[in-house]
Amino acid sequence: MSISKNKVVQFHYTLRDESNENQVVESSNDGDAMLYLHGHNNIIKGLEEAMVGKAEGDTFSVSIAPEKAYGVRQEDRQQRVPIKHLQIRKKQRLVPGVLVHIQTEKGLVPATIVKAGKFNVDVDTNHPFAGKQLGFDVEIVTIRDASDDEIAHGHAHGIGGHQH
Ligand code: ZN
């Protein structure tokens, strides 16, 4: 079986930031493999495209440009936010570079602190990976047909996917 629309794919990955000395940013190898429903934009575009036709046990590496990952950085995405509107962990230090979540009417928005004051912070709401060339090392673990429920919901069910 190979990967095509409406297959549920389980895979391990290591994500490298090719814009920053190929540093490893994230890896599933210490935990559960990722589970996604192919053809439903569950994962970034460049990775989904690279998955097509792969079989169980395949390993591959792919380099993905920002346009097919988390988008290009936009210069006008900085704003000043009252600290009380942030959702932060206890004892979280508010210093430049720290990732926080802003509480908005549309839910939580991730942002990176640019400058912190006493009552307000200046944040950048570009995705932390925006503008980055990303490298993925992927190992396909399993491939199966999606259930009707999964297709109706538009995502995979089970460990590593949606559990509800
Ligand atoms: Zn569901």
mmCIF file of C-alpha atoms and ligand atoms in Angstrom:
data_model
loop_
_atom_site.group_PDB
_atom_site.id
_atom_site.type_symbol
_atom_site.label_atom_id
_atom_site.label_comp_id
_atom_site.label_asym_id
_atom_site.label_seq_id
_atom_site.Cartn_x
_atom_site.Cartn_y
_atom_site.Cartn_z
ATOM 1 C CA MET A 1 0.000 0.000 0.000
ATOM 2 C CA SER A 2 1.371 3.432 -0.831
ATOM 3 C CA ILE A 3 0.374 6.891 0.326
ATOM 4 C CA SER A 4 -2.505 8.573 -1.487
ATOM 5 C CA LYS A 5 -5.678 10.446 -0.591
ATOM 6 C CA ASN A 6 -7.607 9.082 2.410
ATOM 7 C CA LYS A 7 -4.813 6.899 3.717
ATOM 8 C CA VAL A 8 -3.911 7.217 7.374
ATOM 9 C CA VAL A 9 -0.158 7.429 7.702
ATOM 10 C CA GLN A 10 1.946 6.945 10.795
ATOM 11 C CA PHE A 11 5.457 8.337 10.575
ATOM 12 C CA HIS A 12 8.474 9.355 12.593
ATOM 13 C CA TYR A 13 10.234 12.572 11.759
ATOM 14 C CA THR A 14 13.107 14.778 12.684
ATOM 15 C CA LEU A 15 12.702 18.441 11.818
ATOM 16 C CA ARG A 16 15.827 20.495 11.116
ATOM 17 C CA ASP A 17 16.103 24.237 10.686
ATOM 18 C CA GLU A 18 18.182 24.549 7.531
ATOM 19 C CA SER A 19 18.200 28.347 7.929
ATOM 20 C CA ASN A 20 20.030 27.856 11.227
ATOM 21 C CA GLU A 21 22.927 25.424 10.803
ATOM 22 C CA ASN A 22 20.619 22.476 10.352
ATOM 23 C CA GLN A 23 19.772 22.472 14.035
ATOM 24 C CA VAL A 24 17.294 19.782 15.122
ATOM 25 C CA VAL A 25 14.126 21.577 16.232
ATOM 26 C CA GLU A 26 11.765 18.716 16.864
ATOM 27 C CA SER A 27 11.752 14.949 16.662
ATOM 28 C CA SER A 28 9.111 12.296 17.177
ATOM 29 C CA ASN A 29 11.717 9.618 17.785
ATOM 30 C CA ASP A 30 11.502 9.861 21.568
ATOM 31 C CA GLY A 31 7.715 9.531 21.608
ATOM 32 C CA ASP A 32 4.714 8.425 19.586
ATOM 33 C CA ALA A 33 4.889 8.522 15.823
ATOM 34 C CA MET A 34 2.744 11.197 14.147
ATOM 35 C CA LEU A 35 -0.533 10.076 12.626
ATOM 36 C CA TYR A 36 -2.255 12.042 9.851
ATOM 37 C CA LEU A 37 -4.919 11.695 7.200
ATOM 38 C CA HIS A 38 -3.389 12.210 3.776
ATOM 39 C CA GLY A 39 -4.965 14.697 1.386
ATOM 40 C CA HIS A 40 -6.661 16.871 4.018
ATOM 41 C CA ASN A 41 -3.986 19.493 4.760
ATOM 42 C CA ASN A 42 -3.237 17.940 8.153
ATOM 43 C CA ILE A 43 0.473 18.531 7.692
ATOM 44 C CA ILE A 44 2.425 21.256 5.886
ATOM 45 C CA LYS A 45 2.045 21.284 2.121
ATOM 46 C CA GLY A 46 5.644 20.505 1.203
ATOM 47 C CA LEU A 47 5.734 17.477 3.467
ATOM 48 C CA GLU A 48 2.361 16.166 2.272
ATOM 49 C CA GLU A 49 3.553 16.417 -1.337
ATOM 50 C CA ALA A 50 6.735 14.498 -0.500
ATOM 51 C CA MET A 51 4.683 11.707 1.116
ATOM 52 C CA VAL A 52 2.782 10.769 -2.065
ATOM 53 C CA GLY A 53 3.618 7.263 -3.275
ATOM 54 C CA LYS A 54 5.793 6.311 -0.315
ATOM 55 C CA ALA A 55 5.396 2.830 1.230
ATOM 56 C CA GLU A 56 5.719 1.388 4.741
ATOM 57 C CA GLY A 57 9.344 1.293 5.857
ATOM 58 C CA ASP A 58 10.447 3.991 3.401
ATOM 59 C CA THR A 59 12.788 6.636 4.705
ATOM 60 C CA PHE A 60 13.488 9.925 2.969
ATOM 61 C CA SER A 61 14.667 13.466 3.516
ATOM 62 C CA VAL A 62 13.073 16.543 2.051
ATOM 63 C CA SER A 63 13.940 20.234 2.117
ATOM 64 C CA ILE A 64 10.908 22.523 2.209
ATOM 65 C CA ALA A 65 10.805 26.223 1.336
ATOM 66 C CA PRO A 66 8.802 28.615 3.571
ATOM 67 C CA GLU A 67 6.075 28.966 0.910
ATOM 68 C CA LYS A 68 5.243 25.266 1.345
ATOM 69 C CA ALA A 69 5.818 25.251 5.098
ATOM 70 C CA TYR A 70 4.849 28.002 7.540
ATOM 71 C CA GLY A 71 4.907 30.922 5.112
ATOM 72 C CA VAL A 72 7.245 33.854 4.697
ATOM 73 C CA ARG A 73 7.854 36.306 7.508
ATOM 74 C CA GLN A 74 5.683 39.412 7.421
ATOM 75 C CA GLU A 75 7.127 42.620 8.764
ATOM 76 C CA ASP A 76 3.823 44.060 9.964
ATOM 77 C CA ARG A 77 3.046 41.290 12.427
ATOM 78 C CA GLN A 78 4.353 43.061 15.527
ATOM 79 C CA GLN A 79 2.001 44.404 18.167
ATOM 80 C CA ARG A 80 1.909 45.553 21.766
ATOM 81 C CA VAL A 81 -0.143 43.366 24.088
ATOM 82 C CA PRO A 82 -0.994 43.758 27.801
ATOM 83 C CA ILE A 83 0.761 41.029 29.790
ATOM 84 C CA LYS A 84 -2.576 40.081 31.357
ATOM 85 C CA HIS A 85 -3.732 38.919 27.911
ATOM 86 C CA LEU A 86 -0.977 36.357 27.680
ATOM 87 C CA GLN A 87 -1.373 32.763 28.614
ATOM 88 C CA ILE A 88 1.922 31.912 30.229
ATOM 89 C CA ARG A 89 3.276 29.202 32.430
ATOM 90 C CA LYS A 90 3.962 29.978 36.080
ATOM 91 C CA LYS A 91 7.353 31.566 36.562
ATOM 92 C CA GLN A 92 7.695 31.945 32.795
ATOM 93 C CA ARG A 93 10.281 34.669 32.216
ATOM 94 C CA LEU A 94 9.147 37.242 29.693
ATOM 95 C CA VAL A 95 12.288 37.919 27.707
ATOM 96 C CA PRO A 96 12.900 38.357 23.980
ATOM 97 C CA GLY A 97 12.659 35.114 22.028
ATOM 98 C CA VAL A 98 10.251 33.383 24.407
ATOM 99 C CA LEU A 99 7.166 31.869 22.804
ATOM 100 C CA VAL A 100 3.854 32.819 24.444
ATOM 101 C CA HIS A 101 0.169 32.544 23.610
ATOM 102 C CA ILE A 102 -2.103 35.571 23.368
ATOM 103 C CA GLN A 103 -5.721 35.146 24.422
ATOM 104 C CA THR A 104 -7.939 36.563 21.685
ATOM 105 C CA GLU A 105 -11.607 36.271 20.742
ATOM 106 C CA LYS A 106 -10.548 33.718 18.146
ATOM 107 C CA GLY A 107 -8.647 31.599 20.640
ATOM 108 C CA LEU A 108 -4.984 31.359 21.491
ATOM 109 C CA VAL A 109 -2.507 32.871 19.049
ATOM 110 C CA PRO A 110 1.165 31.933 19.334
ATOM 111 C CA ALA A 111 3.635 34.795 19.363
ATOM 112 C CA THR A 112 7.274 35.468 20.118
ATOM 113 C CA ILE A 113 8.311 38.177 22.547
ATOM 114 C CA VAL A 114 10.359 40.938 20.968
ATOM 115 C CA LYS A 115 10.519 43.347 23.909
ATOM 116 C CA ALA A 116 9.047 43.170 27.397
ATOM 117 C CA GLY A 117 7.935 46.028 29.616
ATOM 118 C CA LYS A 118 6.256 46.096 32.996
ATOM 119 C CA PHE A 119 2.647 45.824 31.845
ATOM 120 C CA ASN A 120 2.956 45.221 28.106
ATOM 121 C CA VAL A 121 5.023 43.137 25.760
ATOM 122 C CA ASP A 122 5.824 43.691 22.101
ATOM 123 C CA VAL A 123 5.254 40.434 20.277
ATOM 124 C CA ASP A 124 5.733 39.098 16.777
ATOM 125 C CA THR A 125 2.853 36.909 15.624
ATOM 126 C CA ASN A 126 4.682 35.364 12.702
ATOM 127 C CA HIS A 127 4.779 31.599 13.165
ATOM 128 C CA PRO A 128 8.105 30.712 14.821
ATOM 129 C CA PHE A 129 9.011 28.691 11.715
ATOM 130 C CA ALA A 130 7.907 31.378 9.234
ATOM 131 C CA GLY A 131 10.596 32.237 6.712
ATOM 132 C CA LYS A 132 12.601 29.126 7.488
ATOM 133 C CA GLN A 133 13.855 26.497 5.101
ATOM 134 C CA LEU A 134 12.931 23.267 6.873
ATOM 135 C CA GLY A 135 14.475 19.841 6.504
ATOM 136 C CA PHE A 136 12.494 16.728 7.399
ATOM 137 C CA ASP A 137 13.936 13.243 7.838
ATOM 138 C CA VAL A 138 10.983 10.896 7.643
ATOM 139 C CA GLU A 139 10.373 7.213 8.269
ATOM 140 C CA ILE A 140 7.014 5.794 7.215
ATOM 141 C CA VAL A 141 5.825 3.372 9.914
ATOM 142 C CA THR A 142 2.363 2.235 8.818
ATOM 143 C CA ILE A 143 -0.209 3.051 6.151
ATOM 144 C CA ARG A 144 -3.888 2.061 6.329
ATOM 145 C CA ASP A 145 -7.207 3.039 4.785
ATOM 146 C CA ALA A 146 -9.050 5.766 6.680
ATOM 147 C CA SER A 147 -12.379 4.965 8.347
ATOM 148 C CA ASP A 148 -15.542 6.781 7.238
ATOM 149 C CA ASP A 149 -15.413 8.749 10.498
ATOM 150 C CA GLU A 150 -11.893 9.897 9.850
ATOM 151 C CA ILE A 151 -12.749 11.046 6.335
ATOM 152 C CA ALA A 152 -15.844 12.880 7.635
ATOM 153 C CA HIS A 153 -13.800 14.578 10.366
ATOM 154 C CA GLY A 154 -10.873 15.338 8.094
ATOM 155 C CA HIS A 155 -8.258 13.933 10.476
ATOM 156 C CA ALA A 156 -6.822 10.641 11.727
ATOM 157 C CA HIS A 157 -7.980 8.988 14.960
ATOM 158 C CA GLY A 158 -5.689 7.213 17.373
ATOM 159 C CA ILE A 159 -2.413 7.621 19.190
ATOM 160 C CA GLY A 160 -0.416 10.404 17.559
ATOM 161 C CA GLY A 161 -3.574 11.760 15.876
ATOM 162 C CA HIS A 162 -6.904 13.013 17.275
ATOM 163 C CA GLN A 163 -8.230 11.135 20.272
ATOM 164 C CA HIS A 164 -11.848 11.903 21.052
HETATM 165 ZN ZN ZN B 1 -12.354 13.121 14.706
#
